[in-house]
PDB file of C-alpha atoms in Angstrom:
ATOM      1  CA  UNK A 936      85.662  83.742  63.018  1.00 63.00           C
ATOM      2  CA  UNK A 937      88.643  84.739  65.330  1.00 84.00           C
ATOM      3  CA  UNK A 938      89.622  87.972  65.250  1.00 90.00           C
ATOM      4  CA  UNK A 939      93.397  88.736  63.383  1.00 94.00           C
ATOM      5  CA  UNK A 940      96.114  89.104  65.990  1.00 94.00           C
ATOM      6  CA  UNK A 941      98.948  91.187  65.567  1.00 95.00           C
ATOM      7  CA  UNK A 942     102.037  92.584  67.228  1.00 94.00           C
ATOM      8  CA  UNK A 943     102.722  96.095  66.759  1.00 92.00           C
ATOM      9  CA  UNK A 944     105.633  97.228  68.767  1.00 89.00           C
ATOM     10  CA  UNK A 945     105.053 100.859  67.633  1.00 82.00           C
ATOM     11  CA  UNK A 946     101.995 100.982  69.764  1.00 80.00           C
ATOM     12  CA  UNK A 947     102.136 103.537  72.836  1.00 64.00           C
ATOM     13  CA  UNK A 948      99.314 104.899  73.466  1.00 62.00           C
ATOM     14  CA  UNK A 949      95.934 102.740  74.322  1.00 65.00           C
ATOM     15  CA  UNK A 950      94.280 104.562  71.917  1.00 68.00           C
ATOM     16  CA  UNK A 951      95.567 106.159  68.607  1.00 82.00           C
ATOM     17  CA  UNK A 952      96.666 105.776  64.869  1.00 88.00           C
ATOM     18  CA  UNK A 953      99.862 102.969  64.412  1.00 88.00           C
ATOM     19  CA  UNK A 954     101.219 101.470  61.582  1.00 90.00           C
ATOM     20  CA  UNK A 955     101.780  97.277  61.320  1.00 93.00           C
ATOM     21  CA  UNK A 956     105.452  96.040  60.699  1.00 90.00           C
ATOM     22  CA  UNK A 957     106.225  94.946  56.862  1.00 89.00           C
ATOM     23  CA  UNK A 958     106.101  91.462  58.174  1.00 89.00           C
ATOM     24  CA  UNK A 959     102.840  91.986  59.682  1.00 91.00           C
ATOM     25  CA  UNK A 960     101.291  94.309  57.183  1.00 92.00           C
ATOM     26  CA  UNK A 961     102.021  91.670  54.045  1.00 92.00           C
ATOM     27  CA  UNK A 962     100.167  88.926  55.867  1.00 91.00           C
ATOM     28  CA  UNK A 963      97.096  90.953  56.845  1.00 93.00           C
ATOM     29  CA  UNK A 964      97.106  92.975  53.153  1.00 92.00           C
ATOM     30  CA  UNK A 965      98.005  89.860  51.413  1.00 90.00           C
ATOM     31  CA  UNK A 966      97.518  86.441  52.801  1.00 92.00           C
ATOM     32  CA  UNK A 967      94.684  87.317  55.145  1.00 92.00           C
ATOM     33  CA  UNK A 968      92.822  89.721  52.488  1.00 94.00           C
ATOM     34  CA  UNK A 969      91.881  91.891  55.173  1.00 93.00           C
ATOM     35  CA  UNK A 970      90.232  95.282  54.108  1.00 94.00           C
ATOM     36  CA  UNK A 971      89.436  98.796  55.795  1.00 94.00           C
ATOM     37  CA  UNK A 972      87.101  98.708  58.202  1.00 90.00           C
ATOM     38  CA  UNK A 973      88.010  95.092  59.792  1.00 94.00           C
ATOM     39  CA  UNK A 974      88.419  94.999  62.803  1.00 95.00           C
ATOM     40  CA  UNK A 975      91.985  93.597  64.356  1.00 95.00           C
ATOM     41  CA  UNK A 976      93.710  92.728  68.145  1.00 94.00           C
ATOM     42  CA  UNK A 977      96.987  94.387  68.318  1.00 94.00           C
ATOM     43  CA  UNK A 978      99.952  94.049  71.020  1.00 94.00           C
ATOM     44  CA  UNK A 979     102.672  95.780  71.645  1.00 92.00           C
ATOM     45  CA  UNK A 980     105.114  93.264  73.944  1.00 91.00           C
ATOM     46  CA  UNK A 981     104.786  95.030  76.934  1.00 89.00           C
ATOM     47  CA  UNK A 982     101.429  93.948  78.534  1.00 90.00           C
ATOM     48  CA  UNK A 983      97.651  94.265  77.634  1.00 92.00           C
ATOM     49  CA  UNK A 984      96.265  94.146  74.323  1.00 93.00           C
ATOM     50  CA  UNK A 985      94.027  96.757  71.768  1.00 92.00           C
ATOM     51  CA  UNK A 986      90.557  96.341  69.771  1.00 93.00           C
ATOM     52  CA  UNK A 987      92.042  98.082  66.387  1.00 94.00           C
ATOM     53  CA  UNK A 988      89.864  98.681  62.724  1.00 95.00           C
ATOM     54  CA  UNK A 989      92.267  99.352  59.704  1.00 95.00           C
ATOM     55  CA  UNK A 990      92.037 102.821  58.492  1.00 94.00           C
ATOM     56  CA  UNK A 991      93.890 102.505  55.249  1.00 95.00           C
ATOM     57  CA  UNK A 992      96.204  99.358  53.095  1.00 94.00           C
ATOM     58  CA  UNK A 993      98.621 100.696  50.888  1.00 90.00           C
ATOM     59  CA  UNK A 994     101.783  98.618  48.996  1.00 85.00           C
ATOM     60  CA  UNK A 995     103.688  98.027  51.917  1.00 86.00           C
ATOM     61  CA  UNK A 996     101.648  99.133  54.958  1.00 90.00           C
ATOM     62  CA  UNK A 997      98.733  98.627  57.089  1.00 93.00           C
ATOM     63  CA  UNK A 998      97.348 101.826  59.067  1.00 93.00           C
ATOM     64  CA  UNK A 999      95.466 101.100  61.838  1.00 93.00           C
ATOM     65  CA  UNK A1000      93.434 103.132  64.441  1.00 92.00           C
ATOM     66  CA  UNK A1001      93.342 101.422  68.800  1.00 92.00           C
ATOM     67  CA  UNK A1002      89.810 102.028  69.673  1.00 90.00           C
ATOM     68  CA  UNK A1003      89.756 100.200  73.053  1.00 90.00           C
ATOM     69  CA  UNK A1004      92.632  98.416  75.229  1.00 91.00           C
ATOM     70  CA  UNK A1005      92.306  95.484  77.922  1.00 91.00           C
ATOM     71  CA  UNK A1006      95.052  94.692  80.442  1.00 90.00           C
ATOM     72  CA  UNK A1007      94.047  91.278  79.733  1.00 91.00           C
ATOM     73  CA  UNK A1008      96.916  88.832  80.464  1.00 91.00           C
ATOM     74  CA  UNK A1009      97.554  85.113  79.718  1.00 93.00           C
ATOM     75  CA  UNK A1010     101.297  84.426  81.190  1.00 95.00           C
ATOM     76  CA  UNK A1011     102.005  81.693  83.408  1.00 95.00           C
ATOM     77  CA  UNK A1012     102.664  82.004  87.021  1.00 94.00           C
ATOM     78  CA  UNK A1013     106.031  79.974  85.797  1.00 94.00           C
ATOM     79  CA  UNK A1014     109.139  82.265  85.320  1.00 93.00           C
ATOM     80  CA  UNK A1015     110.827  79.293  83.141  1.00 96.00           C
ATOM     81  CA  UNK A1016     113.833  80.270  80.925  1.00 96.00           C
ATOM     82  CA  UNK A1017     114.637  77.464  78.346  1.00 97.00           C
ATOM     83  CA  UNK A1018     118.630  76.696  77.441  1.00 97.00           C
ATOM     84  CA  UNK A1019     118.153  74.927  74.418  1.00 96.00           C
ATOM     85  CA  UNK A1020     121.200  73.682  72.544  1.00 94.00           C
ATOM     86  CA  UNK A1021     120.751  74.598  68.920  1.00 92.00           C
ATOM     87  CA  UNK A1022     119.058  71.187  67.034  1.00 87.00           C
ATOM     88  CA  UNK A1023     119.634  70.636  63.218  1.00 84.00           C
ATOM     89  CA  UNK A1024     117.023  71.044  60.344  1.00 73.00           C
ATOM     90  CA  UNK A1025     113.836  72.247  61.335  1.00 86.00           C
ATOM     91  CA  UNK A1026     113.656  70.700  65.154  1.00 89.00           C
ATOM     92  CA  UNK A1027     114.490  74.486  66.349  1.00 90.00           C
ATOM     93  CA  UNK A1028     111.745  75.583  63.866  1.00 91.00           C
ATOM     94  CA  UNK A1029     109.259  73.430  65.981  1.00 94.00           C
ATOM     95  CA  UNK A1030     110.992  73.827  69.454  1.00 95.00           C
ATOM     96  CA  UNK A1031     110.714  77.427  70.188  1.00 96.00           C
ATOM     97  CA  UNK A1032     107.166  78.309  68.862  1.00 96.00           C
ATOM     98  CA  UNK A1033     105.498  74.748  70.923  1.00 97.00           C
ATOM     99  CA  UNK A1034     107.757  76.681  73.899  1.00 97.00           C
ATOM    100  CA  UNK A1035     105.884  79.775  73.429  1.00 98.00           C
ATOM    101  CA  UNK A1036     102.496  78.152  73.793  1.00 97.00           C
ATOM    102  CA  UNK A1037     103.459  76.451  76.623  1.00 97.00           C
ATOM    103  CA  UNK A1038     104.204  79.370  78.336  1.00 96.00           C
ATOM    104  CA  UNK A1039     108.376  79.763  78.538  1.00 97.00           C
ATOM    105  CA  UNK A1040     109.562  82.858  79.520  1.00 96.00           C
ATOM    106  CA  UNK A1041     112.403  83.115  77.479  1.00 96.00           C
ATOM    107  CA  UNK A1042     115.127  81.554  75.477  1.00 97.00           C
ATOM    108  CA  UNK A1043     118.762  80.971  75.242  1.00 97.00           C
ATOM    109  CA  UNK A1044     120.326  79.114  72.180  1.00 96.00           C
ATOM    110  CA  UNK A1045     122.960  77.102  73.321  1.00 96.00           C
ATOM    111  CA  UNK A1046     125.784  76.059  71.128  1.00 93.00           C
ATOM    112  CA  UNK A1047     127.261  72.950  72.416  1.00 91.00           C
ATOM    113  CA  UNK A1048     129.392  70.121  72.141  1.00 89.00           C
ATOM    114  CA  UNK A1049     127.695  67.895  69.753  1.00 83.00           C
ATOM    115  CA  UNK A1050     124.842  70.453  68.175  1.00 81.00           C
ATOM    116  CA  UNK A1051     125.306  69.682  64.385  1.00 76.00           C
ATOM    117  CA  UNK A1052     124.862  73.066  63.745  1.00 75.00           C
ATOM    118  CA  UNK A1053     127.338  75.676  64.171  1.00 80.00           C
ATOM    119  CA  UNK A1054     126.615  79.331  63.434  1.00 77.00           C
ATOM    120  CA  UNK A1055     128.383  82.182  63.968  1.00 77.00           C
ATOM    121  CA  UNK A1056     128.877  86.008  63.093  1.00 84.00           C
ATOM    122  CA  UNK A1057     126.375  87.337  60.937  1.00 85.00           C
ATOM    123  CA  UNK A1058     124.504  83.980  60.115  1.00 86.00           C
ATOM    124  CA  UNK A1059     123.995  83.658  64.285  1.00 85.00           C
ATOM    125  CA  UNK A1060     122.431  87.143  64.297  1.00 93.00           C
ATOM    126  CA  UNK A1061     120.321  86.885  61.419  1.00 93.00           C
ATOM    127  CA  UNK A1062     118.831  82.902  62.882  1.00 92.00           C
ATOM    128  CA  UNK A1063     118.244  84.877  66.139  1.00 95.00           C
ATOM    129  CA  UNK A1064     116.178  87.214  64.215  1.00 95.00           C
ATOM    130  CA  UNK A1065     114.861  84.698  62.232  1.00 94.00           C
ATOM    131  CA  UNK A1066     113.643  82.565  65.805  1.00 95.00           C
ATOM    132  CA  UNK A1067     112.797  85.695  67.392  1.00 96.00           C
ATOM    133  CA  UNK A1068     110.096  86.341  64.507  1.00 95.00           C
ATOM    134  CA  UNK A1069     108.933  82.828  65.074  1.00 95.00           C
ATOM    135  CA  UNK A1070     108.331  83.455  68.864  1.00 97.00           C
ATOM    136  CA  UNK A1071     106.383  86.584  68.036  1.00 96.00           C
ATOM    137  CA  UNK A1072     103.876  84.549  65.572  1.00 95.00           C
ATOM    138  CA  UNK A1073     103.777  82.216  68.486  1.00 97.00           C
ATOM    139  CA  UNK A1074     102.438  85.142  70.620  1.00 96.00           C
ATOM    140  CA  UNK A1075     100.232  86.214  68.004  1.00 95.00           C
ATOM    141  CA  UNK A1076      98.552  82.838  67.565  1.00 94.00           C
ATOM    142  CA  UNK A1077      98.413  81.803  71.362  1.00 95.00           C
ATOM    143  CA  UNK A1078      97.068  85.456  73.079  1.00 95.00           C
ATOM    144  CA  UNK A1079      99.802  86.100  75.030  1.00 96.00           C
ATOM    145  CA  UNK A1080     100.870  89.675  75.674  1.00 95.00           C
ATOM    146  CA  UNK A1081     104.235  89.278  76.126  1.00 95.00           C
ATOM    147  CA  UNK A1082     107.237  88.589  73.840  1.00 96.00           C
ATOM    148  CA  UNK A1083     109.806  86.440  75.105  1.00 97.00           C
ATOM    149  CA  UNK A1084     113.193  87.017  74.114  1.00 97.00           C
ATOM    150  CA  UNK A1085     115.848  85.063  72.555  1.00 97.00           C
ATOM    151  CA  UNK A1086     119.099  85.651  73.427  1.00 97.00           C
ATOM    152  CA  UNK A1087     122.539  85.138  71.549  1.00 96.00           C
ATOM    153  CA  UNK A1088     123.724  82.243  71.086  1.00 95.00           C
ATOM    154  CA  UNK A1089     126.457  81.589  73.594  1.00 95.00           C
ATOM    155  CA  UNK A1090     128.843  78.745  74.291  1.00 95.00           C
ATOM    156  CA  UNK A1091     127.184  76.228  76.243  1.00 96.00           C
ATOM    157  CA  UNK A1092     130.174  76.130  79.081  1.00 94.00           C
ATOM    158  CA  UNK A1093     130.999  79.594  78.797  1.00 93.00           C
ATOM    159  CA  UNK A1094     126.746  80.911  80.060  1.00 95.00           C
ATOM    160  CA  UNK A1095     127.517  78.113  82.237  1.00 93.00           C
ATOM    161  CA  UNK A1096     129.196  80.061  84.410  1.00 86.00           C
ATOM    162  CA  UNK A1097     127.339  83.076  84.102  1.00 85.00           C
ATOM    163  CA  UNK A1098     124.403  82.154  85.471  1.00 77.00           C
ATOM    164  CA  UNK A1099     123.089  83.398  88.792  1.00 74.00           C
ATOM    165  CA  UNK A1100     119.951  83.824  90.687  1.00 69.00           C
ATOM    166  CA  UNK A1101     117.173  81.145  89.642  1.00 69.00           C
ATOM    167  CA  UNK A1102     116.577  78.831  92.082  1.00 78.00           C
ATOM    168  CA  UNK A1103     116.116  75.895  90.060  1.00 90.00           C
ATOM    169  CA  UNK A1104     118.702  74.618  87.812  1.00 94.00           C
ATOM    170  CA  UNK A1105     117.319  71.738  85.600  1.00 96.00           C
ATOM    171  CA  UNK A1106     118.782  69.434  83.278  1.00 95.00           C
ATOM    172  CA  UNK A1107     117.002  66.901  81.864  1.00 93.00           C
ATOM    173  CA  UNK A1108     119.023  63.344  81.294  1.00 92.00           C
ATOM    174  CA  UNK A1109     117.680  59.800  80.657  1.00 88.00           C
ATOM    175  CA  UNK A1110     120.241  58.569  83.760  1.00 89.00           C
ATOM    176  CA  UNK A1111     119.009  60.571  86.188  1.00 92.00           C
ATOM    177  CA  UNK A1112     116.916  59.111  89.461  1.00 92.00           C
ATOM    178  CA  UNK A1113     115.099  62.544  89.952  1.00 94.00           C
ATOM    179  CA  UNK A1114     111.858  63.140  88.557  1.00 93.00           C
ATOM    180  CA  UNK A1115     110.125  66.457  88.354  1.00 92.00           C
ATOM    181  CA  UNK A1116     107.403  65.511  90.495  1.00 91.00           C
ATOM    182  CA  UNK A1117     110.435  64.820  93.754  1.00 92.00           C
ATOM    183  CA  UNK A1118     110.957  68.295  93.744  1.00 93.00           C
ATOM    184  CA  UNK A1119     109.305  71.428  95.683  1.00 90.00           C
ATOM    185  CA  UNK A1120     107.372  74.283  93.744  1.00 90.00           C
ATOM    186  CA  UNK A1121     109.923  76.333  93.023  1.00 89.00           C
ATOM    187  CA  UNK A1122     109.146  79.830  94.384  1.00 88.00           C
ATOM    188  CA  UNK A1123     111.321  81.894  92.059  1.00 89.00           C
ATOM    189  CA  UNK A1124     112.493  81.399  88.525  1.00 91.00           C
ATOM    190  CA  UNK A1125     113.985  78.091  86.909  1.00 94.00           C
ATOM    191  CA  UNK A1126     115.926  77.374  84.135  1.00 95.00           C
ATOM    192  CA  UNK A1127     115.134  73.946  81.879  1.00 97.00           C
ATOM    193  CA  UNK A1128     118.662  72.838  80.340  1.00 97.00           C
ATOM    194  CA  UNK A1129     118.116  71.011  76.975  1.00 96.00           C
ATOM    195  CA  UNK A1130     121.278  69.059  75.104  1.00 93.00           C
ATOM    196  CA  UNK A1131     121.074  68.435  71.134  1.00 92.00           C
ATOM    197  CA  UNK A1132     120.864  65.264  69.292  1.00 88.00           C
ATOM    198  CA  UNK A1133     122.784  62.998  70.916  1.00 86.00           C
ATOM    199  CA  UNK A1134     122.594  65.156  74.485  1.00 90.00           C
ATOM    200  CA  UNK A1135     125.318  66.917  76.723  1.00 93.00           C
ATOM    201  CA  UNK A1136     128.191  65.337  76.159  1.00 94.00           C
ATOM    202  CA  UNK A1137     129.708  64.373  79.785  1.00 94.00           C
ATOM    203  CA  UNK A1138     132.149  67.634  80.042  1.00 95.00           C
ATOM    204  CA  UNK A1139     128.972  69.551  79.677  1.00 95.00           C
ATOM    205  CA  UNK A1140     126.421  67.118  81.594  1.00 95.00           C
ATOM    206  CA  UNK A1141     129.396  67.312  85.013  1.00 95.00           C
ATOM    207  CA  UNK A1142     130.078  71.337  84.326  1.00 95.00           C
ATOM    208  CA  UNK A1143     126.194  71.972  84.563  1.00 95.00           C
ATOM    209  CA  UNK A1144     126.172  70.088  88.022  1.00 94.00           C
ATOM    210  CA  UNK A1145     128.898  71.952  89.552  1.00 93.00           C
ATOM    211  CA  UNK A1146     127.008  75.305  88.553  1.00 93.00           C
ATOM    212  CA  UNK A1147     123.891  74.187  90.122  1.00 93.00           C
ATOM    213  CA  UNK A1148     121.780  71.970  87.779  1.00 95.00           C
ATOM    214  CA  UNK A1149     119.551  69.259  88.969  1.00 95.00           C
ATOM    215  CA  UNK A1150     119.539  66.423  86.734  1.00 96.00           C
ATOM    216  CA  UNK A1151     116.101  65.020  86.432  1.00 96.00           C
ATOM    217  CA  UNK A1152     114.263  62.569  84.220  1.00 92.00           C
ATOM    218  CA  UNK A1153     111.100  62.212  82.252  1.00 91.00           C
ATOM    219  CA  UNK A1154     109.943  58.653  82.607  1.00 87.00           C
ATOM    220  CA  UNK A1155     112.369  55.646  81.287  1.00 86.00           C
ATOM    221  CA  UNK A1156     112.024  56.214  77.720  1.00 88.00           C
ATOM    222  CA  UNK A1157     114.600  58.527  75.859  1.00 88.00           C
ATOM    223  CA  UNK A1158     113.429  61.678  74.322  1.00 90.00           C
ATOM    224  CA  UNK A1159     114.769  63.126  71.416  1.00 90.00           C
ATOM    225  CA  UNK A1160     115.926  66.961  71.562  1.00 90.00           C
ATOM    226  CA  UNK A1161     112.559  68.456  70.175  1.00 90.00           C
ATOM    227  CA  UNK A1162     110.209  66.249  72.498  1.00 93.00           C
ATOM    228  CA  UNK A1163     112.561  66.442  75.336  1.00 94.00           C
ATOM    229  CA  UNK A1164     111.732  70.897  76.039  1.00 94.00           C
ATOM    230  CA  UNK A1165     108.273  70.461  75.027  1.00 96.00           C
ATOM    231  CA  UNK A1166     107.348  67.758  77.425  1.00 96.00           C
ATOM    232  CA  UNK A1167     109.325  69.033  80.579  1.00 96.00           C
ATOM    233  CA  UNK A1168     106.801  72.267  80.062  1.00 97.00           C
ATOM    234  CA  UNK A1169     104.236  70.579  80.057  1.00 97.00           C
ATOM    235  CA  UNK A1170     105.164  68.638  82.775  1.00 96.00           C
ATOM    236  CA  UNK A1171     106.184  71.555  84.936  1.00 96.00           C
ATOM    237  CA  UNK A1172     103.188  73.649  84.279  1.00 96.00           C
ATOM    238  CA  UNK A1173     100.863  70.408  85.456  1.00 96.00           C
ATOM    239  CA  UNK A1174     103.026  70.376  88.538  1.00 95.00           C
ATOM    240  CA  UNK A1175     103.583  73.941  89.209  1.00 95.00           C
ATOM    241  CA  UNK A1176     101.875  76.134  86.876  1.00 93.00           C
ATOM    242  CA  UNK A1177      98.311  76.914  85.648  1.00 92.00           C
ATOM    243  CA  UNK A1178      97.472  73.972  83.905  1.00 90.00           C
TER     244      UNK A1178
END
């Protein structure tokens, strides 16, 4: 049986007494039926990972005890940021935790032209929180030590011109002649640009050139918005990374 995996960002120490986030604490109490004395992984974002046994369960909260920690880590050798615009329905939902797996370093929601949906104010902060709990499940369920972060959602055009630093720009588009496999290893960070349903529209598609973005395609069939991050991943850690 695998051992339960949780992320405790109270954690400090590599050894000593923490308690599980609410979150955290209901599924291990309450879907997992885990009792005192089982024995638990726990990280805490920041690198490395703890051998834990629960000391005590109560209504709301799990008490737990770090017996051992490993500076164990599974990142890739990629330092990929993903700029997805915001999809519709449950596409993000699927998006950012098959990102996580794949090894993305972190994420910036994009609100763009033709993205269906728009949020804004309080709704944007709480669907950040909302992905950003998704991401950390992600962690939990695929080993990896570190939490990648998802930003705001910004204006596409507006962290357009904001950006500075990576040296490669992508932006994937079903017209483009450059494939992924044309280009050099990168040998510093990248950014993968993702449109919406129905893609960048061309305002968007020419701004991203003139800040820097390669387009590049993924074979001659068109992806849709969900397959589109997912596959450029993959694709760029079997050229680049560790797969």
């Amino acid at each position: 049986m695998t051992t339960p995996r949780f992320y405790c960002p109270e954690i400090l120490a590599r050894s000593g007494i923490a308690e599980l986030p609410e979150q955290a604490a209901h599924h291990a109490s309450r879907v997992l039926r885990l009792q005192v004395g089982d024995r638990v992984s726990v990280f805490n974002g920041r690198g490395g990972e703890g051998d834990a046994r629960i000391m005590g369960i109560g209504k709301r909260n799990v008490t737990l005890e770090v017996v051992d920690w490993h500076a164990v880590e599974r990142e890739s050798p990629l330092q990929v940021l993903l700029a997805q615009a915001i999809s519709a329905g449950e596409k993000m939902e699927f998006t950012l935790p098959k990102a996580v797996e794949l090894g993305v370093g972190n994420i910036q929601p994009l609100a763009s032209e033709r993205s269906v949906v728009r949020l804004s104010g309080e709704r944007a902060e709480k669907r950040v929180a909302h992905w950003q709990g998704v991401v950390i499940a992600a962690c939990e369920q695929s080993g990896r030590n570190h939490v990648p972060e998802v930003a705001p959602i910004r204006p596409l055009l507006d962290w357009l011109g904001q950006q500075d630093g990576p040296e490669l720009r992508l932006m994937l588009s079903p017209t483009a002649e450059i494939r992924l496999r044309d280009l050099p290893k990168p040998t510093g960070s990248s950014i993968l640009l993702i449109g919406p349903e129905g893609g960048l529209s061309t305002t968007e598609a020419e701004a991203a050139q003139r800040y820097g973005f390669t387009p590049v395609r993924l074979g001659a069939r068109v992806l849709r918005t969900e397959t589109a991050a997912l596959a450029a991943l993959a694709a760029i850690q079997t050229l680049w990374g560790d797969y």
